[in-house]
Amino acid sequence: MIDHIGINTADIDRARRFYAAALAPLGIGLEMEVTPEQTGGYHGLGFGHDGKPFFWVGSGGAATGPMHIAFTAGSRAEVDAFHAAALAIGGTDNGAPGLRPHYHPHYYGAFVLGPDGINVEAVCHQPA
């Protein structure tokens, strides 16, 4: 099991706004921030829940190459809400909410390109 993952961004303030809004419907929020003064240069935003950040967005320029990150949703309604929130904050649709039966019969996901072009997904594996 992965404990946490980190990505870079070209614009930490834009990324903060995007991920805070897009991940809120999934119960994920900003849990921790480390500043350049604390770390000697790195600025990091730790998103998660229950006091535990597991998704870090940090300074250092946009990631190069294709990247995909999927977040677990507790329901199909959460997937729908994620997609709507991500689009409202400036994300680009990369796959509307819906079933993806080629993965498995209950795979319900939505895809949005985030501020640095990363393919961000919310997915629910439960039946309707």
mmCIF file of C-alpha atoms in Angstrom:
data_model
loop_
_atom_site.group_PDB
_atom_site.id
_atom_site.type_symbol
_atom_site.label_atom_id
_atom_site.label_comp_id
_atom_site.label_asym_id
_atom_site.label_seq_id
_atom_site.Cartn_x
_atom_site.Cartn_y
_atom_site.Cartn_z
ATOM 1 C CA MET A 1 0.000 0.000 0.000
ATOM 2 C CA ILE A 2 1.238 3.478 -0.831
ATOM 3 C CA ASP A 3 1.500 5.842 2.137
ATOM 4 C CA HIS A 4 1.633 9.056 0.137
ATOM 5 C CA ILE A 5 2.483 10.437 -3.286
ATOM 6 C CA GLY A 6 3.762 13.800 -4.440
ATOM 7 C CA ILE A 7 3.566 15.769 -7.651
ATOM 8 C CA ASN A 8 5.102 19.066 -8.723
ATOM 9 C CA THR A 9 3.267 22.114 -9.953
ATOM 10 C CA ALA A 10 4.254 25.230 -11.854
ATOM 11 C CA ASP A 11 1.838 27.378 -9.805
ATOM 12 C CA ILE A 12 1.349 26.391 -6.145
ATOM 13 C CA ASP A 13 -1.473 28.889 -5.549
ATOM 14 C CA ARG A 14 -3.453 27.737 -8.577
ATOM 15 C CA ALA A 15 -2.896 24.099 -7.587
ATOM 16 C CA ARG A 16 -4.068 24.851 -4.029
ATOM 17 C CA ARG A 17 -7.337 26.320 -5.317
ATOM 18 C CA PHE A 18 -7.912 23.518 -7.824
ATOM 19 C CA TYR A 19 -7.224 20.537 -5.561
ATOM 20 C CA ALA A 20 -9.016 22.068 -2.550
ATOM 21 C CA ALA A 21 -12.183 22.510 -4.624
ATOM 22 C CA ALA A 22 -11.966 19.343 -6.728
ATOM 23 C CA LEU A 23 -11.155 16.979 -3.854
ATOM 24 C CA ALA A 24 -13.606 18.438 -1.309
ATOM 25 C CA PRO A 25 -16.529 16.279 -2.548
ATOM 26 C CA LEU A 26 -14.369 13.217 -1.791
ATOM 27 C CA GLY A 27 -13.779 14.327 1.804
ATOM 28 C CA ILE A 28 -10.169 15.288 1.026
ATOM 29 C CA GLY A 29 -8.838 18.640 2.200
ATOM 30 C CA LEU A 30 -5.627 20.500 2.919
ATOM 31 C CA GLU A 31 -4.172 18.848 6.039
ATOM 32 C CA MET A 32 -0.668 20.291 6.121
ATOM 33 C CA GLU A 33 1.517 22.908 4.488
ATOM 34 C CA VAL A 34 5.287 23.152 4.628
ATOM 35 C CA THR A 35 6.850 26.439 3.619
ATOM 36 C CA PRO A 36 10.103 27.240 1.838
ATOM 37 C CA GLU A 37 11.341 28.759 5.110
ATOM 38 C CA GLN A 38 10.813 25.441 6.927
ATOM 39 C CA THR A 39 12.349 23.240 4.249
ATOM 40 C CA GLY A 40 15.047 25.371 2.676
ATOM 41 C CA GLY A 41 13.144 25.978 -0.550
ATOM 42 C CA TYR A 42 10.366 23.425 -1.094
ATOM 43 C CA HIS A 43 6.744 24.572 -0.716
ATOM 44 C CA GLY A 44 4.384 21.633 -0.191
ATOM 45 C CA LEU A 45 0.646 21.205 0.269
ATOM 46 C CA GLY A 46 -0.478 17.948 1.883
ATOM 47 C CA PHE A 47 -4.045 16.916 1.047
ATOM 48 C CA GLY A 48 -5.763 14.074 2.894
ATOM 49 C CA HIS A 49 -8.231 13.501 5.704
ATOM 50 C CA ASP A 50 -8.337 12.800 9.425
ATOM 51 C CA GLY A 51 -5.092 14.719 9.939
ATOM 52 C CA LYS A 52 -3.102 12.527 7.509
ATOM 53 C CA PRO A 53 -1.893 14.006 4.223
ATOM 54 C CA PHE A 54 -1.407 11.409 1.502
ATOM 55 C CA PHE A 55 -1.403 13.548 -1.645
ATOM 56 C CA TRP A 56 1.307 16.207 -1.824
ATOM 57 C CA VAL A 57 1.524 19.025 -4.347
ATOM 58 C CA GLY A 58 4.790 20.906 -4.334
ATOM 59 C CA SER A 59 6.774 23.657 -5.930
ATOM 60 C CA GLY A 60 9.389 22.772 -8.479
ATOM 61 C CA GLY A 61 7.719 23.254 -11.840
ATOM 62 C CA ALA A 62 5.154 21.166 -13.647
ATOM 63 C CA ALA A 63 5.764 17.445 -13.945
ATOM 64 C CA THR A 64 6.951 16.325 -17.353
ATOM 65 C CA GLY A 65 5.368 13.478 -19.237
ATOM 66 C CA PRO A 66 1.919 12.003 -18.801
ATOM 67 C CA MET A 67 0.638 11.401 -15.272
ATOM 68 C CA HIS A 68 -2.567 9.905 -13.891
ATOM 69 C CA ILE A 69 -3.809 9.964 -10.283
ATOM 70 C CA ALA A 70 -7.054 8.293 -9.178
ATOM 71 C CA PHE A 71 -8.859 9.028 -5.912
ATOM 72 C CA THR A 72 -11.368 6.632 -4.361
ATOM 73 C CA ALA A 73 -14.913 7.931 -4.104
ATOM 74 C CA GLY A 74 -17.418 6.498 -1.652
ATOM 75 C CA SER A 75 -20.311 6.735 -4.087
ATOM 76 C CA ARG A 76 -21.187 7.532 -7.656
ATOM 77 C CA ALA A 77 -22.643 10.830 -6.428
ATOM 78 C CA GLU A 78 -19.185 11.761 -5.082
ATOM 79 C CA VAL A 79 -17.694 11.030 -8.517
ATOM 80 C CA ASP A 80 -20.278 13.314 -10.108
ATOM 81 C CA ALA A 81 -19.614 16.057 -7.526
ATOM 82 C CA PHE A 82 -15.824 15.771 -8.016
ATOM 83 C CA HIS A 83 -16.225 16.186 -11.778
ATOM 84 C CA ALA A 84 -18.522 19.199 -11.426
ATOM 85 C CA ALA A 85 -16.281 20.884 -8.826
ATOM 86 C CA ALA A 86 -13.119 20.284 -10.871
ATOM 87 C CA LEU A 87 -14.693 21.770 -13.999
ATOM 88 C CA ALA A 88 -16.049 24.747 -12.040
ATOM 89 C CA ILE A 89 -12.542 25.600 -10.758
ATOM 90 C CA GLY A 90 -10.985 25.434 -14.231
ATOM 91 C CA GLY A 91 -10.247 21.766 -14.894
ATOM 92 C CA THR A 92 -10.686 20.363 -18.389
ATOM 93 C CA ASP A 93 -13.066 17.468 -18.959
ATOM 94 C CA ASN A 94 -11.162 14.301 -19.866
ATOM 95 C CA GLY A 95 -14.006 11.800 -19.416
ATOM 96 C CA ALA A 96 -17.476 12.512 -18.050
ATOM 97 C CA PRO A 97 -18.796 10.513 -15.095
ATOM 98 C CA GLY A 98 -19.950 7.092 -16.126
ATOM 99 C CA LEU A 99 -19.423 3.366 -16.091
ATOM 100 C CA ARG A 100 -16.204 1.941 -17.519
ATOM 101 C CA PRO A 101 -17.237 -1.736 -17.798
ATOM 102 C CA HIS A 102 -14.039 -2.619 -19.658
ATOM 103 C CA TYR A 103 -12.336 -2.339 -16.229
ATOM 104 C CA HIS A 104 -15.101 -4.136 -14.301
ATOM 105 C CA PRO A 105 -18.927 -3.999 -14.211
ATOM 106 C CA HIS A 106 -19.141 -1.454 -11.359
ATOM 107 C CA TYR A 107 -16.222 0.842 -12.297
ATOM 108 C CA TYR A 108 -17.744 4.335 -12.229
ATOM 109 C CA GLY A 109 -15.257 7.120 -12.842
ATOM 110 C CA ALA A 110 -14.704 10.654 -14.089
ATOM 111 C CA PHE A 111 -11.534 12.244 -15.434
ATOM 112 C CA VAL A 112 -10.364 15.863 -15.420
ATOM 113 C CA LEU A 113 -7.109 17.437 -16.531
ATOM 114 C CA GLY A 114 -5.784 19.548 -13.656
ATOM 115 C CA PRO A 115 -3.811 22.788 -13.765
ATOM 116 C CA ASP A 116 -0.552 21.101 -14.834
ATOM 117 C CA GLY A 117 -2.179 18.713 -17.319
ATOM 118 C CA ILE A 118 -2.300 15.786 -14.902
ATOM 119 C CA ASN A 119 -5.196 13.374 -15.500
ATOM 120 C CA VAL A 120 -7.058 13.383 -12.180
ATOM 121 C CA GLU A 121 -9.756 10.772 -11.620
ATOM 122 C CA ALA A 122 -12.365 9.965 -9.025
ATOM 123 C CA VAL A 123 -13.582 6.370 -9.083
ATOM 124 C CA CYS A 124 -16.211 4.357 -7.241
ATOM 125 C CA HIS A 125 -16.061 0.552 -7.409
ATOM 126 C CA GLN A 126 -19.447 -0.066 -5.751
ATOM 127 C CA PRO A 127 -22.652 -1.021 -7.531
ATOM 128 C CA ALA A 128 -25.303 1.688 -7.912
#
